Amino acid sequence: MVKLRALRTDAAKAEAAELPPDVRLMNACAALLAAIGVLAVLAVLALWGLRQPVFDLRRIQIEGDVARNSVATLRANAAPQLAGNYFTLSLTQARKAFESVPWVRHAAVRRIWPNRLAVQLEEHRPVALWGGGEASTDKLVNSYGEVFEANLGDIEDDGLPTLQGPEGSALRMLSLLQRLVPVLAPIEASVDTLALSGRGSWRAELDSGAHIELGRGSDDEVVERALRFVSTLPQVLARHQRALEYADLRHHDGYAVRLQGISTGVVPVDKKPRKK
């Protein structure tokens, strides 16, 4: 039996070898066309199956931060921008649709079989208003130092400080603002507005209305000048029993102050104050 099969195989090979080249080429083309036809049929069947109503998105599951937007608001704003079903929906486009909703900083989108979409949201956490050198703006700065647009009427905190500086400087300004908070704590003052000029000069307005020229330099140099100022200011205020209106810290060996009802005077200080 084995010998018979081997003989048949050899005979078939011999017969195939005896076929003319054009016949062999025709047979190969026919086999290739048949394979392509089968693949085309399978592709059409697959596309037909993917477009069945069972895979249409029927539910959007919202997770994470929804303090600023209700689930209904998020769906109403983002859903019209979603195109496709479970298989054909672009997750990148879906992410952008949800991130276009006000107050949404980041969205992570994933599919849930067979017809749901899960969206994990992170909202902006405002820590400052952004002036950008303009008189009024609807922009804020979040905890990452990013500038974003939002309705200021949605903010519950009326005491947010204002940052005013060149484009792209919000992160650095927020970092310096956070460093100034503990520096000013001993004199019970907080920054209402922190401004950075195009030439790199810092200026602060305190919640008391006093203005302080912090000058130019690295953040460490600005903080050091503020420390020297805070270390001696209480004695100056106690001596004159007047409130501070203005201070200029750009002097090398001291700072100039103007108190209510008293003209500007220079106060000498040590160059290296003791840090508390």
Coordinates of C-alpha atoms in Angstrom, one line a residue:
M1 CA 0.0 0.0 0.0
V2 CA 2.8 2.4 0.9
K3 CA 4.6 1.6 -2.3
L4 CA 1.5 2.2 -4.3
R5 CA 0.9 5.7 -2.7
A6 CA 4.5 6.6 -3.4
L7 CA 4.1 5.5 -7.0
R8 CA 1.0 7.6 -7.4
T9 CA 2.7 10.7 -5.9
D10 CA 5.7 10.3 -8.2
A11 CA 3.3 9.9 -11.1
A12 CA 1.4 13.1 -10.2
K13 CA 4.7 15.0 -9.9
A14 CA 5.8 13.7 -13.2
E15 CA 2.5 14.6 -14.8
A16 CA 2.7 18.1 -13.3
A17 CA 6.2 18.5 -14.5
E18 CA 5.1 17.6 -18.1
L19 CA 2.5 20.4 -18.1
P20 CA 3.5 23.3 -20.3
P21 CA 4.6 26.5 -18.5
D22 CA 1.6 28.5 -19.6
V23 CA -0.8 25.9 -18.1
R24 CA 1.1 25.8 -14.8
L25 CA 0.9 29.6 -14.7
M26 CA -2.8 29.6 -15.4
N27 CA -3.4 27.0 -12.6
A28 CA -1.4 29.2 -10.2
C29 CA -3.4 32.3 -11.2
A30 CA -6.7 30.4 -10.7
A31 CA -5.6 29.3 -7.3
L32 CA -4.6 32.8 -6.3
L33 CA -7.9 34.3 -7.6
A34 CA -9.8 31.7 -5.6
A35 CA -7.9 32.5 -2.4
I36 CA -8.5 36.2 -3.0
G37 CA -12.2 35.6 -3.5
V38 CA -12.5 33.6 -0.3
L39 CA -10.7 36.4 1.6
A40 CA -13.0 39.0 0.1
V41 CA -16.1 37.0 1.1
L42 CA -14.8 36.7 4.6
A43 CA -14.0 40.4 4.8
V44 CA -17.5 41.3 3.6
L45 CA -19.0 39.0 6.2
A46 CA -16.8 40.5 8.9
L47 CA -17.8 44.1 8.0
W48 CA -21.4 43.0 8.0
G49 CA -21.1 41.5 11.4
L50 CA -19.2 44.5 12.9
R51 CA -22.1 46.8 11.8
Q52 CA -24.8 44.8 13.5
P53 CA -27.0 46.8 16.0
V54 CA -25.8 44.7 18.9
F55 CA -22.5 46.5 18.8
D56 CA -23.9 50.0 18.8
L57 CA -22.8 52.0 21.9
R58 CA -25.7 51.9 24.3
R59 CA -24.2 53.2 27.5
I60 CA -21.4 55.6 28.5
Q61 CA -20.1 54.9 32.0
I62 CA -18.6 58.0 33.6
E63 CA -16.0 57.5 36.4
G64 CA -13.7 59.8 38.3
D65 CA -14.1 63.5 38.9
V66 CA -17.5 64.9 38.1
A67 CA -17.7 67.8 40.6
R68 CA -17.9 70.5 37.9
N69 CA -20.0 68.7 35.4
S70 CA -23.0 66.4 35.8
V71 CA -23.0 63.0 34.1
A72 CA -25.9 64.3 31.9
T73 CA -23.9 67.4 30.9
L74 CA -20.8 65.3 30.0
R75 CA -22.9 63.0 27.8
A76 CA -24.7 65.8 26.2
N77 CA -21.5 67.6 25.2
A78 CA -19.4 64.6 24.2
A79 CA -21.8 62.1 22.8
P80 CA -22.6 64.0 19.6
Q81 CA -18.9 63.9 18.7
L82 CA -18.7 60.1 19.0
A83 CA -18.9 58.2 15.7
G84 CA -19.0 54.4 15.3
N85 CA -19.8 51.4 17.4
Y86 CA -17.8 49.2 19.8
F87 CA -15.4 48.1 17.1
T88 CA -15.2 51.2 14.8
L89 CA -15.1 54.0 17.4
S90 CA -11.8 55.9 17.6
L91 CA -10.7 56.0 21.2
T92 CA -8.4 58.9 20.5
Q93 CA -11.3 60.9 19.0
A94 CA -13.5 59.9 22.0
R95 CA -10.8 61.1 24.4
K96 CA -10.6 64.5 22.7
A97 CA -14.4 64.8 22.7
F98 CA -14.5 64.4 26.5
E99 CA -11.5 66.7 27.1
S100 CA -13.2 69.4 25.1
V101 CA -15.9 69.6 27.8
P102 CA -15.2 72.6 30.2
W103 CA -13.3 71.7 33.4
V104 CA -12.1 68.3 32.0
R105 CA -8.3 68.1 32.1
H106 CA -7.8 64.5 31.1
A107 CA -10.0 61.6 29.9
A108 CA -9.1 57.9 29.6
V109 CA -11.5 56.0 27.4
R110 CA -11.9 52.2 27.1
R111 CA -14.3 49.7 25.6
I112 CA -16.5 47.3 27.6
W113 CA -17.9 44.3 25.7
P114 CA -20.1 44.4 23.8
N115 CA -21.6 47.9 23.6
R116 CA -20.4 50.1 26.4
L117 CA -17.8 52.8 26.9
A118 CA -16.1 53.6 30.2
V119 CA -14.6 57.1 30.6
Q120 CA -12.3 58.0 33.5
L121 CA -12.2 61.7 34.0
E122 CA -9.8 64.1 35.8
E123 CA -11.0 67.6 36.3
H124 CA -9.0 70.8 36.6
R125 CA -8.4 72.0 40.2
P126 CA -8.1 75.8 40.0
V127 CA -5.5 77.3 42.3
A128 CA -5.2 80.8 40.7
L129 CA -6.7 83.2 38.2
W130 CA -4.6 83.9 35.0
G131 CA -4.3 87.5 34.0
G132 CA -1.8 87.1 31.2
G133 CA -1.4 90.9 31.2
E134 CA -5.0 91.5 30.3
A135 CA -7.6 93.4 32.3
S136 CA -10.1 90.6 32.4
T137 CA -9.9 86.9 31.5
D138 CA -11.8 83.7 31.8
K139 CA -8.6 81.7 32.2
L140 CA -7.4 79.9 35.3
V141 CA -4.3 78.0 36.4
N142 CA -4.7 74.4 37.7
S143 CA -2.6 72.6 40.3
Y144 CA -0.2 71.4 37.5
G145 CA 0.5 75.0 36.4
E146 CA -1.5 74.7 33.3
V147 CA -3.7 77.5 32.0
F148 CA -7.3 76.6 31.0
E149 CA -10.5 78.3 30.2
A150 CA -13.6 78.0 32.3
N151 CA -16.6 79.9 33.5
L152 CA -15.4 81.9 36.5
G153 CA -18.9 81.8 37.9
D154 CA -18.4 78.1 38.6
I155 CA -15.7 78.9 41.2
E156 CA -16.7 78.7 44.8
D157 CA -13.4 80.1 46.2
D158 CA -13.4 83.9 45.9
G159 CA -9.9 84.2 47.4
L160 CA -7.9 82.7 44.5
P161 CA -4.7 84.7 43.8
T162 CA -4.1 86.1 40.3
L163 CA -1.0 85.4 38.2
Q164 CA 0.0 87.8 35.5
G165 CA 2.9 86.9 33.2
P166 CA 4.1 86.1 29.7
E167 CA 2.7 83.1 27.9
G168 CA 4.2 79.9 29.1
S169 CA 5.3 81.2 32.5
A170 CA 2.3 79.9 34.6
L171 CA 4.1 76.9 36.0
R172 CA 7.1 78.9 37.2
M173 CA 4.9 81.6 38.6
L174 CA 2.8 79.0 40.5
S175 CA 6.0 77.5 41.9
L176 CA 7.2 80.8 43.2
L177 CA 3.8 81.7 44.6
Q178 CA 3.7 78.5 46.6
R179 CA 7.2 79.3 48.0
L180 CA 6.1 82.8 49.1
V181 CA 3.2 81.5 51.1
P182 CA 5.2 80.3 54.1
V183 CA 7.6 83.2 53.8
L184 CA 4.8 85.8 54.3
A185 CA 3.0 83.8 57.0
P186 CA 4.9 85.4 59.9
I187 CA 3.5 88.8 58.9
E188 CA 0.0 87.4 58.3
A189 CA 0.0 88.4 54.7
S190 CA -0.9 86.6 51.5
V191 CA -0.3 87.3 47.8
D192 CA -3.4 88.6 46.0
T193 CA -1.6 89.2 42.7
L194 CA 1.8 88.0 41.5
A195 CA 3.1 89.6 38.3
L196 CA 6.1 88.8 36.1
S197 CA 7.2 91.3 33.5
G198 CA 8.6 90.5 30.1
R199 CA 12.0 91.5 31.4
G200 CA 11.8 89.0 34.3
S201 CA 11.0 91.4 37.2
W202 CA 8.6 90.2 39.9
R203 CA 5.9 92.3 41.6
A204 CA 3.4 91.2 44.3
E205 CA 0.3 92.8 45.6
L206 CA -0.7 91.6 49.1
D207 CA -4.2 91.0 50.3
S208 CA -3.8 94.2 52.4
G209 CA -3.3 96.3 49.2
A210 CA 0.4 96.8 49.7
H211 CA 2.7 96.5 46.7
I212 CA 6.1 94.8 46.8
E213 CA 8.8 95.1 44.1
L214 CA 10.6 91.7 44.3
G215 CA 13.0 92.4 41.5
R216 CA 14.7 90.1 39.1
G217 CA 16.8 87.0 39.5
S218 CA 16.4 83.3 40.1
D219 CA 13.5 82.1 42.3
D220 CA 15.9 81.4 45.1
E221 CA 17.2 85.0 45.0
V222 CA 13.6 86.4 45.0
V223 CA 12.7 84.2 48.0
E224 CA 15.8 85.2 49.8
R225 CA 15.0 88.9 49.4
A226 CA 11.5 88.3 50.7
L227 CA 12.9 86.5 53.7
R228 CA 15.1 89.4 54.6
F229 CA 12.1 91.8 54.2
V230 CA 9.8 89.7 56.4
S231 CA 12.5 89.3 59.1
T232 CA 12.7 93.1 59.8
L233 CA 9.3 94.4 58.7
P234 CA 7.5 93.8 62.0
Q235 CA 9.9 96.0 63.9
V236 CA 9.5 98.8 61.3
L237 CA 5.7 98.6 61.5
A238 CA 5.8 98.5 65.3
R239 CA 8.1 101.6 65.5
H240 CA 5.9 103.8 63.3
Q241 CA 2.5 102.2 64.0
R242 CA 1.5 102.6 60.4
A243 CA 0.4 100.1 57.7
L244 CA 2.6 99.2 54.8
E245 CA 1.8 100.7 51.4
Y246 CA 4.8 99.9 49.3
A247 CA 8.1 98.1 49.5
D248 CA 11.0 97.9 47.1
L249 CA 13.3 95.0 47.7
R250 CA 15.7 95.6 44.8
H251 CA 18.3 97.4 47.0
H252 CA 21.5 95.4 47.8
D253 CA 21.8 96.3 51.4
G254 CA 18.2 96.8 52.4
Y255 CA 14.8 97.8 51.1
A256 CA 12.7 100.9 50.7
V257 CA 9.3 101.2 52.3
R258 CA 6.4 103.6 52.2
L259 CA 4.0 103.5 55.2
Q260 CA 0.6 105.2 55.4
G261 CA 1.3 108.9 55.9
I262 CA 5.1 108.5 55.8
S263 CA 7.3 109.0 52.8
T264 CA 9.6 106.3 51.5
G265 CA 12.6 105.4 53.6
V266 CA 15.4 102.8 53.3
V267 CA 15.7 100.0 55.9
P268 CA 19.1 98.3 56.1
V269 CA 19.0 94.5 56.7
D270 CA 21.5 91.7 56.9
K271 CA 22.3 90.0 53.6
K272 CA 21.8 86.5 55.1
P273 CA 18.8 86.5 57.4
R274 CA 18.2 83.5 59.6
K275 CA 15.6 81.2 58.1
K276 CA 12.9 80.0 60.5

